[in-house]
Short mmCIF file of C-alpha atoms and ligand atoms in Angstrom, two decimals:
data_model
loop_
_atom_site.label_atom_id
_atom_site.label_comp_id
_atom_site.label_asym_id
_atom_site.label_seq_id
_atom_site.Cartn_x
_atom_site.Cartn_y
_atom_site.Cartn_z
CA UNK A 1 150.54 -20.28 102.67
CA UNK A 2 146.93 -19.06 103.55
CA UNK A 3 147.79 -16.10 105.45
CA UNK A 4 147.47 -12.41 105.40
CA UNK A 5 149.30 -11.11 108.34
CA UNK A 6 153.04 -11.61 108.78
CA UNK A 7 153.84 -13.85 111.83
CA UNK A 8 156.63 -13.37 114.35
CA UNK A 9 157.45 -15.88 117.08
CA UNK A 10 158.87 -14.67 120.54
CA UNK A 11 160.69 -16.87 122.79
CA UNK A 12 161.16 -15.00 126.02
CA UNK A 13 163.48 -15.91 129.08
CA UNK A 14 161.42 -16.73 132.14
CA UNK A 15 160.74 -13.60 134.47
CA UNK A 16 158.42 -10.79 134.39
CA UNK A 17 161.26 -8.22 133.58
CA UNK A 18 161.43 -10.13 130.19
CA UNK A 19 157.87 -11.05 129.52
CA UNK A 20 156.39 -7.65 130.02
CA UNK A 21 158.57 -5.69 127.55
CA UNK A 22 158.23 -8.53 124.95
CA UNK A 23 154.51 -8.63 125.25
CA UNK A 24 154.57 -4.93 124.73
CA UNK A 25 156.58 -5.39 121.60
CA UNK A 26 154.09 -8.08 120.50
CA UNK A 27 151.22 -5.67 121.12
CA UNK A 28 152.86 -2.91 119.16
CA UNK A 29 153.42 -5.27 116.19
CA UNK A 30 149.75 -6.48 116.28
CA UNK A 31 147.98 -3.17 116.90
CA UNK A 32 149.94 -0.82 114.68
CA UNK A 33 151.61 -3.10 112.04
CA UNK A 34 148.96 -5.92 111.54
CA UNK A 35 151.18 -8.86 112.59
CA UNK A 36 150.17 -11.95 114.32
CA UNK A 37 152.29 -13.40 117.10
CA UNK A 38 152.92 -16.65 118.98
CA UNK A 39 154.75 -16.25 122.34
CA UNK A 40 156.47 -19.54 123.25
CA UNK A 41 157.14 -19.58 126.89
CA UNK A 42 159.73 -21.78 128.68
CA UNK A 43 158.81 -22.33 132.23
CA UNK A 44 160.64 -23.47 135.29
CA UNK A 45 157.67 -24.05 137.70
CA UNK A 46 154.00 -23.21 137.69
CA UNK A 47 153.27 -19.67 136.30
CA UNK A 48 152.98 -16.90 138.85
CA UNK A 49 149.76 -14.87 139.38
CA UNK A 50 151.53 -11.94 137.68
CA UNK A 51 152.42 -13.96 134.68
CA UNK A 52 148.99 -15.48 134.32
CA UNK A 53 147.26 -12.04 134.35
CA UNK A 54 149.69 -10.86 131.66
CA UNK A 55 148.78 -13.79 129.57
CA UNK A 56 145.07 -13.60 130.37
CA UNK A 57 144.90 -10.10 128.93
CA UNK A 58 146.64 -10.74 125.66
CA UNK A 59 144.65 -9.75 122.65
CA UNK A 60 143.36 -12.66 120.28
CA UNK A 61 146.04 -11.93 117.62
CA UNK A 62 148.83 -12.93 120.19
CA UNK A 63 148.72 -16.50 121.07
CA UNK A 64 150.90 -18.22 123.62
CA UNK A 65 152.21 -21.61 124.32
CA UNK A 66 153.38 -22.46 127.85
CA UNK A 67 156.01 -25.10 127.38
CA UNK A 68 156.24 -28.02 129.86
CA UNK A 69 158.24 -26.85 132.91
CA UNK A 70 161.82 -28.06 132.79
CA UNK A 71 163.40 -29.38 135.88
CA UNK A 72 166.49 -27.73 137.50
CA UNK A 73 166.59 -30.12 140.46
CA UNK A 74 170.12 -31.25 139.37
CA UNK A 75 171.52 -27.69 139.86
CA UNK A 76 173.31 -26.80 143.00
CA UNK A 77 171.26 -24.78 145.41
CA UNK A 78 173.60 -21.72 145.03
CA UNK A 79 173.49 -21.68 141.27
CA UNK A 80 173.00 -18.05 139.97
CA UNK A 81 169.68 -16.84 138.36
CA UNK A 82 171.52 -16.30 135.03
CA UNK A 83 172.74 -19.94 135.05
CA UNK A 84 169.26 -21.45 135.96
CA UNK A 85 167.64 -19.35 133.46
CA UNK A 86 170.13 -20.28 130.61
CA UNK A 87 169.86 -23.92 131.45
CA UNK A 88 166.10 -23.75 131.47
CA UNK A 89 166.26 -22.21 128.04
CA UNK A 90 168.49 -24.91 126.67
CA UNK A 91 166.35 -27.71 128.13
CA UNK A 92 163.28 -26.12 126.46
CA UNK A 93 164.80 -26.41 122.92
CA UNK A 94 163.23 -29.79 122.04
CA UNK A 95 159.73 -28.30 122.92
CA UNK A 96 160.59 -25.20 120.93
CA UNK A 97 161.53 -27.25 117.96
CA UNK A 98 158.20 -29.15 118.08
CA UNK A 99 156.28 -25.97 118.16
CA UNK A 100 158.21 -24.37 115.32
CA UNK A 101 157.67 -27.47 113.30
CA UNK A 102 153.76 -27.13 113.88
CA UNK A 103 153.78 -23.45 113.31
CA UNK A 104 155.92 -23.28 110.11
CA UNK A 105 153.63 -26.20 108.53
CA UNK A 106 150.95 -23.55 108.13
CA UNK A 107 152.60 -20.16 108.44
CA UNK A 108 155.56 -18.36 106.92
CA UNK A 109 157.44 -16.99 110.04
CA UNK A 110 159.02 -13.55 109.37
CA UNK A 111 161.26 -13.35 112.48
CA UNK A 112 162.21 -15.21 115.64
CA UNK A 113 162.79 -12.99 118.62
CA UNK A 114 164.66 -13.80 121.90
CA UNK A 115 165.89 -11.68 124.71
CA UNK A 116 169.14 -11.70 126.84
CA UNK A 117 169.49 -15.37 127.62
CA UNK A 118 167.82 -17.30 124.71
CA UNK A 119 170.71 -17.36 122.09
CA UNK A 120 170.79 -21.09 121.99
CA UNK A 121 167.55 -21.06 120.33
CA UNK A 122 169.11 -19.31 117.40
CA UNK A 123 170.17 -22.78 115.93
CA UNK A 124 166.52 -24.02 116.20
CA UNK A 125 165.26 -21.05 114.24
CA UNK A 126 167.93 -21.39 111.69
CA UNK A 127 166.92 -25.10 111.11
CA UNK A 128 163.54 -23.71 110.13
CA UNK A 129 164.96 -20.95 108.05
CA UNK A 130 163.62 -18.21 110.43
CA UNK A 131 165.84 -15.03 110.86
CA UNK A 132 166.86 -14.57 114.38
CA UNK A 133 166.60 -11.37 116.22
CA UNK A 134 167.29 -10.16 119.75
CA UNK A 135 164.97 -7.80 121.75
CA UNK A 136 167.46 -6.33 124.37
CA UNK A 137 165.41 -5.41 127.41
CA UNK A 138 168.42 -3.47 128.98
CA UNK A 139 170.10 -0.21 127.82
CA UNK A 140 172.66 0.44 125.04
CA UNK A 141 175.50 0.86 127.61
CA UNK A 142 175.00 -2.73 128.79
CA UNK A 143 174.59 -4.01 125.07
CA UNK A 144 178.01 -2.40 124.32
CA UNK A 145 179.52 -4.15 127.35
CA UNK A 146 178.20 -7.51 126.11
CA UNK A 147 179.26 -6.93 122.61
CA UNK A 148 182.67 -6.31 123.87
CA UNK A 149 182.86 -9.11 126.60
CA UNK A 150 184.57 -11.65 124.61
CA UNK A 151 187.59 -9.29 123.61
CA UNK A 152 187.68 -7.84 127.02
CA UNK A 153 187.78 -11.48 128.44
CA UNK A 154 190.66 -12.31 126.12
CA UNK A 155 192.62 -9.11 126.82
CA UNK A 156 192.24 -8.79 130.64
CA UNK A 157 193.01 -12.00 132.71
CA UNK A 158 192.16 -10.60 136.05
CA UNK A 159 188.73 -10.21 137.54
CA UNK A 160 186.95 -7.08 136.26
CA UNK A 161 186.08 -5.97 139.74
CA UNK A 162 189.81 -5.36 140.29
CA UNK A 163 190.19 -3.10 137.26
CA UNK A 164 192.34 -0.24 138.26
CA UNK A 165 190.42 2.27 136.27
CA UNK A 166 186.80 2.48 135.41
CA UNK A 167 186.00 0.63 132.07
CA UNK A 168 185.58 3.08 129.22
CA UNK A 169 183.95 1.39 126.16
CA UNK A 170 183.20 3.46 123.14
CA UNK A 171 180.37 5.93 123.75
CA UNK A 172 179.72 4.44 127.28
CA UNK A 173 179.66 6.02 130.59
CA UNK A 174 182.85 5.06 132.53
CA UNK A 175 182.03 2.10 134.63
CA UNK A 176 183.86 1.10 137.78
CA UNK A 177 184.54 -2.72 137.66
CA UNK A 178 182.74 -3.09 140.94
CA UNK A 179 179.44 -1.75 139.37
CA UNK A 180 179.46 -4.20 136.49
CA UNK A 181 176.84 -6.98 136.33
CA UNK A 182 177.60 -9.21 139.38
CA UNK A 183 178.12 -12.48 137.38
CA UNK A 184 180.81 -10.57 135.34
CA UNK A 185 182.74 -10.01 138.64
CA UNK A 186 183.54 -13.63 139.17
CA UNK A 187 185.21 -15.34 136.24
CA UNK A 188 185.05 -18.82 137.97
CA UNK A 189 181.23 -18.71 138.31
CA UNK A 190 179.19 -20.64 135.86
CA UNK A 191 177.10 -17.44 135.32
CA UNK A 192 180.10 -15.86 133.96
CA UNK A 193 180.63 -18.53 131.46
CA UNK A 194 176.87 -18.28 130.42
CA UNK A 195 177.14 -14.54 129.85
CA UNK A 196 180.22 -14.91 127.77
CA UNK A 197 178.54 -17.69 125.89
CA UNK A 198 175.38 -15.51 125.11
CA UNK A 199 177.46 -12.54 124.36
CA UNK A 200 179.61 -14.28 121.75
CA UNK A 201 176.35 -15.37 120.04
CA UNK A 202 174.90 -12.01 119.86
CA UNK A 203 176.65 -11.48 116.63
CA UNK A 204 174.49 -14.33 115.13
CA UNK A 205 171.45 -12.17 115.22
CA UNK A 206 170.20 -10.32 112.16
CA UNK A 207 169.40 -7.45 114.26
CA UNK A 208 169.21 -6.29 117.92
CA UNK A 209 166.24 -4.08 118.99
CA UNK A 210 167.26 -2.14 122.18
CA UNK A 211 164.83 -0.76 124.63
CA UNK A 212 166.28 2.71 124.78
CA UNK A 213 166.30 6.07 123.10
CA UNK A 214 168.62 8.64 121.77
CA UNK A 215 168.00 11.19 124.58
CA UNK A 216 169.21 8.75 127.22
CA UNK A 217 172.28 7.40 125.44
CA UNK A 218 173.19 9.45 122.33
CA UNK A 219 176.98 8.70 122.26
CA UNK A 220 176.81 5.00 122.76
CA UNK A 221 173.97 4.66 120.22
CA UNK A 222 175.98 6.75 117.74
CA UNK A 223 178.88 4.19 118.14
CA UNK A 224 176.69 1.13 117.86
CA UNK A 225 174.89 2.49 114.86
CA UNK A 226 177.87 3.97 113.07
CA UNK A 227 179.13 2.05 110.14
CA UNK A 228 177.95 -1.46 110.48
CA UNK A 229 180.80 -3.96 111.02
CA UNK A 230 180.56 -6.80 108.59
CA UNK A 231 178.91 -9.80 110.26
CA UNK A 232 177.48 -7.56 113.00
CA UNK A 233 173.70 -7.20 113.65
CA UNK A 234 171.97 -3.99 112.94
CA UNK A 235 171.07 -2.09 115.98
CA UNK A 236 167.65 -0.57 116.31
CA UNK A 237 166.92 1.60 119.39
CA UNK A 238 163.12 1.28 119.61
CA UNK A 239 162.36 2.25 123.15
CA UNK A 240 160.99 3.27 125.44
CA UNK A 241 158.64 0.26 125.12
CA UNK A 242 156.72 0.13 128.41
CA UNK A 243 153.25 -0.95 129.50
CA UNK A 244 150.55 1.61 129.17
CA UNK A 245 148.89 0.45 132.26
CA UNK A 246 149.28 -1.89 135.22
CA UNK A 247 149.26 -5.56 134.19
CA UNK A 248 146.48 -6.79 136.47
CA UNK A 249 142.99 -5.35 136.45
CA UNK A 250 142.19 -7.70 139.46
CA UNK A 251 144.84 -6.25 141.43
CA UNK A 252 144.03 -2.75 140.46
CA UNK A 253 143.72 -0.86 143.50
CA UNK A 254 142.40 -3.71 145.68
CA UNK A 255 144.59 -2.11 148.25
CA UNK A 256 143.02 1.31 147.82
CA UNK A 257 146.48 2.95 147.10
CA UNK A 258 145.32 4.88 143.93
CA UNK A 259 142.35 6.18 146.01
CA UNK A 260 144.84 7.28 148.69
CA UNK A 261 146.95 8.90 146.10
CA UNK A 262 143.92 10.83 144.79
CA UNK A 263 143.85 12.54 148.31
CA UNK A 264 147.45 13.66 148.54
CA UNK A 265 149.07 17.00 147.40
CA UNK A 266 150.59 17.39 143.99
CA UNK A 267 153.95 15.50 143.67
CA UNK A 268 154.16 14.94 147.29
CA UNK A 269 154.41 11.17 147.59
CA UNK A 270 157.60 9.05 147.08
CA UNK A 271 156.71 5.64 145.54
CA UNK A 272 158.85 2.80 146.97
CA UNK A 273 159.34 -0.58 145.25
CA UNK A 274 162.13 -2.95 144.51
CA UNK A 275 160.69 -4.86 141.61
CA UNK A 276 159.41 -8.49 141.20
CA UNK A 277 162.82 -10.17 142.38
CA UNK A 278 164.07 -7.54 144.72
CA UNK A 279 164.38 -8.53 148.47
CA UNK A 280 166.01 -6.68 151.20
CA UNK A 281 167.60 -8.13 154.34
CA UNK A 282 165.61 -8.00 157.41
CA UNK A 283 168.04 -5.44 158.91
CA UNK A 284 167.74 -3.29 155.66
CA UNK A 285 164.07 -3.33 155.82
CA UNK A 286 163.84 -2.06 159.25
CA UNK A 287 166.30 0.88 158.31
CA UNK A 288 164.11 1.69 155.32
CA UNK A 289 161.01 1.72 157.46
CA UNK A 290 162.62 4.22 159.94
CA UNK A 291 164.26 6.26 157.22
CA UNK A 292 161.12 6.78 155.27
CA UNK A 293 159.37 7.83 158.44
CA UNK A 294 162.14 10.25 159.50
CA UNK A 295 162.12 11.92 156.21
CA UNK A 296 158.80 13.44 156.94
CA UNK A 297 157.70 12.99 153.40
CA UNK A 298 154.61 10.98 152.35
CA UNK A 299 155.40 7.61 150.79
CA UNK A 300 153.73 4.65 149.13
CA UNK A 301 155.69 1.53 149.86
CA UNK A 302 155.29 -1.98 148.09
CA UNK A 303 156.35 -4.18 151.09
CA UNK A 304 157.66 -7.72 150.56
CA UNK A 305 158.91 -10.11 153.19
CA UNK A 306 162.74 -9.83 153.67
CA UNK A 307 165.14 -12.33 152.24
CA UNK A 308 164.59 -15.41 154.27
CA UNK A 309 168.09 -16.21 155.21
CA UNK A 310 168.49 -12.86 156.78
CA UNK A 311 165.67 -13.26 159.31
CA UNK A 312 166.94 -13.78 162.75
CA UNK A 313 165.91 -17.35 163.85
CA UNK A 314 164.94 -16.10 167.20
CA UNK A 315 162.31 -13.76 165.70
CA UNK A 316 158.67 -15.15 166.48
CA UNK A 317 157.49 -13.94 163.11
CA UNK A 318 160.34 -15.78 161.38
CA UNK A 319 157.90 -18.08 159.33
CA UNK A 320 155.36 -15.44 158.48
CA UNK A 321 154.16 -14.85 154.89
CA UNK A 322 152.59 -11.52 155.78
CA UNK A 323 155.20 -8.76 155.00
CA UNK A 324 153.76 -6.36 157.44
CA UNK A 325 154.72 -8.79 160.18
CA UNK A 326 158.34 -7.67 159.64
CA UNK A 327 157.77 -4.00 160.29
CA UNK A 328 158.91 -2.26 163.50
CA UNK A 329 156.35 -2.57 166.42
CA UNK A 330 153.58 0.00 166.03
CA UNK A 331 154.87 1.20 162.54
CA UNK A 332 151.61 0.93 160.77
CA UNK A 333 149.90 3.09 163.47
CA UNK A 334 152.62 5.70 163.49
CA UNK A 335 152.90 6.33 159.78
CA UNK A 336 149.10 6.48 159.43
CA UNK A 337 148.25 9.40 156.95
CA UNK A 338 151.91 9.90 155.96
CA UNK A 339 152.60 6.48 154.53
CA UNK A 340 150.54 3.87 152.64
CA UNK A 341 151.71 0.26 152.54
CA UNK A 342 150.79 -2.21 149.87
CA UNK A 343 151.80 -5.89 150.27
CA UNK A 344 153.56 -7.51 147.37
CA UNK A 345 152.40 -5.96 144.21
CA UNK A 346 150.97 -2.64 143.26
CA UNK A 347 149.60 -1.02 139.97
CA UNK A 348 152.96 0.60 139.18
CA UNK A 349 152.11 2.34 136.01
CA UNK A 350 149.08 4.05 137.43
CA UNK A 351 151.08 5.07 140.44
CA UNK A 352 153.99 6.44 138.48
CA UNK A 353 151.41 8.32 136.26
CA UNK A 354 149.49 9.82 139.19
CA UNK A 355 149.86 13.50 139.80
CA UNK A 356 150.47 13.06 143.62
CA UNK A 357 153.60 10.82 142.88
CA UNK A 358 156.72 13.01 143.07
CA UNK A 359 159.45 10.41 142.83
CA UNK A 360 160.46 6.70 142.76
CA UNK A 361 162.73 4.79 145.18
CA UNK A 362 163.48 1.92 142.79
CA UNK A 363 165.88 -1.10 142.44
CA UNK A 364 166.63 0.42 139.04
CA UNK A 365 165.57 -2.38 136.88
CA UNK A 366 165.58 -1.09 133.39
CA UNK A 367 161.74 -1.58 132.95
CA UNK A 368 161.07 0.28 136.12
CA UNK A 369 163.52 2.98 135.26
CA UNK A 370 161.96 3.62 131.75
CA UNK A 371 158.44 3.69 133.31
CA UNK A 372 159.57 6.34 135.72
CA UNK A 373 161.07 8.29 132.91
CA UNK A 374 158.10 7.99 130.68
CA UNK A 375 155.94 9.30 133.52
CA UNK A 376 158.47 12.08 134.30
CA UNK A 377 159.32 10.94 137.92
CA UNK A 378 162.89 11.41 139.21
CA UNK A 379 164.46 8.57 141.15
CA UNK A 380 166.34 7.27 144.12
CA UNK A 381 168.47 4.43 142.79
CA UNK A 382 168.87 1.42 145.03
CA UNK A 383 170.35 -1.20 142.74
CA UNK A 384 170.13 -4.79 143.99
CA UNK A 385 171.07 -7.30 141.20
CA UNK A 386 171.46 -7.92 137.53
CA UNK A 387 172.78 -4.76 135.61
CA UNK A 388 171.05 -2.43 138.15
CA UNK A 389 174.32 -1.01 139.43
CA UNK A 390 175.15 0.05 135.87
CA UNK A 391 171.74 1.63 135.40
CA UNK A 392 172.37 3.52 138.68
CA UNK A 393 175.71 4.92 137.57
CA UNK A 394 174.31 6.10 134.28
CA UNK A 395 171.08 7.68 135.93
CA UNK A 396 173.15 9.48 138.52
CA UNK A 397 176.35 10.54 136.80
CA UNK A 398 175.39 10.82 133.12
CA UNK A 399 171.55 11.29 132.78
CA UNK A 400 171.19 13.22 135.96
CA UNK A 401 167.69 12.08 137.03
CA UNK A 402 168.52 10.19 140.19
CA UNK A 403 170.28 10.41 143.58
CA UNK A 404 171.95 7.29 145.15
CA UNK A 405 172.23 6.67 148.81
CA UNK A 406 175.59 5.50 150.23
CA UNK A 407 175.88 2.32 152.08
CA UNK A 408 177.98 2.09 155.26
CA UNK A 409 181.24 -0.23 155.40
CA UNK A 410 178.93 -3.29 156.01
CA UNK A 411 176.77 -2.49 152.85
CA UNK A 412 173.72 -1.35 155.03
CA UNK A 413 171.97 1.91 154.01
CA UNK A 414 171.18 3.46 157.32
CA UNK A 415 168.01 5.35 158.19
CA UNK A 416 169.77 8.83 158.37
CA UNK A 417 171.08 8.22 154.80
CA UNK A 418 167.63 7.12 153.60
CA UNK A 419 165.99 10.17 155.12
CA UNK A 420 168.70 12.37 153.56
CA UNK A 421 168.13 11.14 150.03
CA UNK A 422 164.42 11.23 150.33
CA UNK A 423 164.59 14.90 151.46
CA UNK A 424 166.77 15.68 148.55
CA UNK A 425 164.63 14.03 145.93
CA UNK A 426 161.36 15.52 147.22
CA UNK A 427 162.61 18.86 148.19
CA UNK A 428 163.63 22.02 146.36
CA UNK A 429 167.10 22.73 144.97
CA UNK A 430 168.67 19.67 143.78
CA UNK A 431 165.29 17.89 143.86
CA UNK A 432 163.88 20.52 141.57
CA UNK A 433 166.61 20.29 139.00
CA UNK A 434 166.24 16.40 139.00
CA UNK A 435 162.48 16.91 138.36
CA UNK A 436 163.08 19.30 135.57
CA UNK A 437 165.55 17.02 133.88
CA UNK A 438 163.20 14.09 134.13
CA UNK A 439 160.31 16.19 132.81
CA UNK A 440 162.48 16.99 129.72
CA UNK A 441 163.21 13.36 129.22
CA UNK A 442 159.50 12.67 129.41
CA UNK A 443 158.89 14.98 126.53
CA UNK A 444 161.94 13.34 124.68
CA UNK A 445 160.40 9.89 125.26
CA UNK A 446 157.07 11.05 123.63
CA UNK A 447 159.00 12.74 120.74
CA UNK A 448 160.98 9.71 119.80
CA UNK A 449 157.91 7.71 119.61
CA UNK A 450 155.91 10.10 117.56
CA UNK A 451 155.55 9.75 113.73
CA UNK A 452 158.80 11.18 112.73
CA UNK A 453 160.62 10.25 115.99
CA UNK A 454 163.91 8.32 115.87
CA UNK A 455 162.67 5.25 117.75
CA UNK A 456 159.56 5.05 115.57
CA UNK A 457 161.58 5.26 112.54
CA UNK A 458 163.86 2.37 113.75
CA UNK A 459 160.92 0.33 114.57
CA UNK A 460 159.33 0.71 111.09
CA UNK A 461 162.75 -0.32 109.56
CA UNK A 462 162.47 -3.64 111.48
CA UNK A 463 158.86 -3.81 110.52
CA UNK A 464 159.46 -3.30 106.85
CA UNK A 465 162.19 -5.90 106.74
CA UNK A 466 159.79 -8.42 108.50
CA UNK A 467 157.12 -7.64 106.07
CA UNK A 468 159.18 -8.34 102.96
BR1 BUP B 1 157.22 -5.38 141.79
C1 BUP B 1 155.90 -4.61 140.54
N1 BUP B 1 153.81 -3.82 140.04
O1 BUP B 1 154.32 -4.14 142.22
P1 BUP B 1 160.63 -5.92 137.30
C2 BUP B 1 156.28 -4.64 139.23
N2 BUP B 1 155.22 -4.23 138.35
O2 BUP B 1 153.19 -3.35 137.99
P2 BUP B 1 162.44 -4.48 136.13
C3 BUP B 1 154.04 -3.72 138.68
O3 BUP B 1 156.26 -5.43 136.61
P3 BUP B 1 164.43 -6.35 136.49
C4 BUP B 1 154.67 -4.25 141.13
O4 BUP B 1 155.85 -2.02 136.24
C5 BUP B 1 157.36 -3.68 135.53
O5 BUP B 1 156.93 -3.31 134.16
C6 BUP B 1 156.55 -3.12 136.56
O6 BUP B 1 159.22 -5.39 136.96
C7 BUP B 1 155.57 -4.19 136.90
O7 BUP B 1 161.39 -5.42 136.05
C8 BUP B 1 157.27 -5.13 135.53
O8 BUP B 1 160.73 -7.37 137.33
C9 BUP B 1 158.50 -5.91 135.83
O9 BUP B 1 160.90 -5.24 138.62
O10 BUP B 1 163.68 -5.12 136.92
O11 BUP B 1 162.07 -3.10 136.49
O12 BUP B 1 163.06 -4.37 134.62
O13 BUP B 1 164.08 -6.99 135.25
O14 BUP B 1 165.86 -5.83 136.60
O15 BUP B 1 164.23 -7.31 137.66
#
């Protein structure tokens, strides 16, 4: 082998929430530890703009291969995201195998890294003698749940959503069954079967890198890292791994939102965004619009079109692709000065880092949550899908850096309730104590990543193993 740098192959599940932390992991390995990396990317359709811009900005030492898109046309329309993603990963394995054959003919590959839904690829990595690892882009409470899922499945025959008591796993925040990841709440759904399948295979990994840190989840990390069970992977808490700057230079402030922030008072603006997959119903979007206005606080809102199925067919703008078309009449004019709206996508890291930003109304995806904590901004949690409800419970009840609005009996969060939580977060009293706690966590995040910090030490352990 004519190589000087150790090589790692990364095989991410489709989706920005997976690609972004895995490319950050790749960058750290390349910039600080002299690795070279190949990202092998399964795809379902043509790459999105956001994905393209991440890939365009990769340094030379990170190469990427976009695999041929796999077809999911044979899947029912209502197949859950987790099912679709898992099937896409399985269907990409023959392509993966070809690429690994090519790469291993000229390089020794030190490790093969997947995230949540790529466990079927372990078999391919093993064929080539490459040790398999998981980068877990969620927190350690969620990891503990998945590591225990198989035994929970066997010991409890009912639906988890009907659990009479909150689930209390070792070291974890007590979790009501109704807050668990939605696919775990319906054992008859294929998505449940896929979760169980992957969770059972997590033990086949040599190690699991978790994007969390001790200040956030000390008790569950203690459990997971205590005496290693035979046959179980080593757990490495290496977080927070987050982007340093927003992912797309071309998008950067095309809307002028950063310039607008420059002219607002210190910590006065609430940043509002529901992530790359988060959509509100039309009715909910209207309540949010009025709620933000009613709060009287400044806000910067990344507006997306509402979920198509929820738009009243009689609405003239039903087919519009301009998200602003769905706002209440005269809204843009009324909020002028108080609110700034950005369509679709905003430079999130720069916004969260900005001194004028005082809080984040977020869907509580784990990447967005870590980014908010790293920037020291407290949150309003508005979970929508995946493990976000679990994140919300942790953030509100255990970590204490967020408030959570209460939906009415129909699941709608009304404008008064929205205005109430915005006033709490952006005001004194409870808001101040949330800000203080988040600031402490920001310091903690910097500490664990410093030279003798716990996450850095865990990271170095993995790196040393891969360099051997
Ligand atoms: Br939307 C948006 N700008 O406008 P997810 C997202 N991002 O920079 P998460 C922007 O995309 P889940 C935008 O900073 C994050 O690093 C954001 O966002 C960036 O992931 C990344 O998909 C991915 O919302 O949620 O927060 O982990 O994975 O649960 O969907």
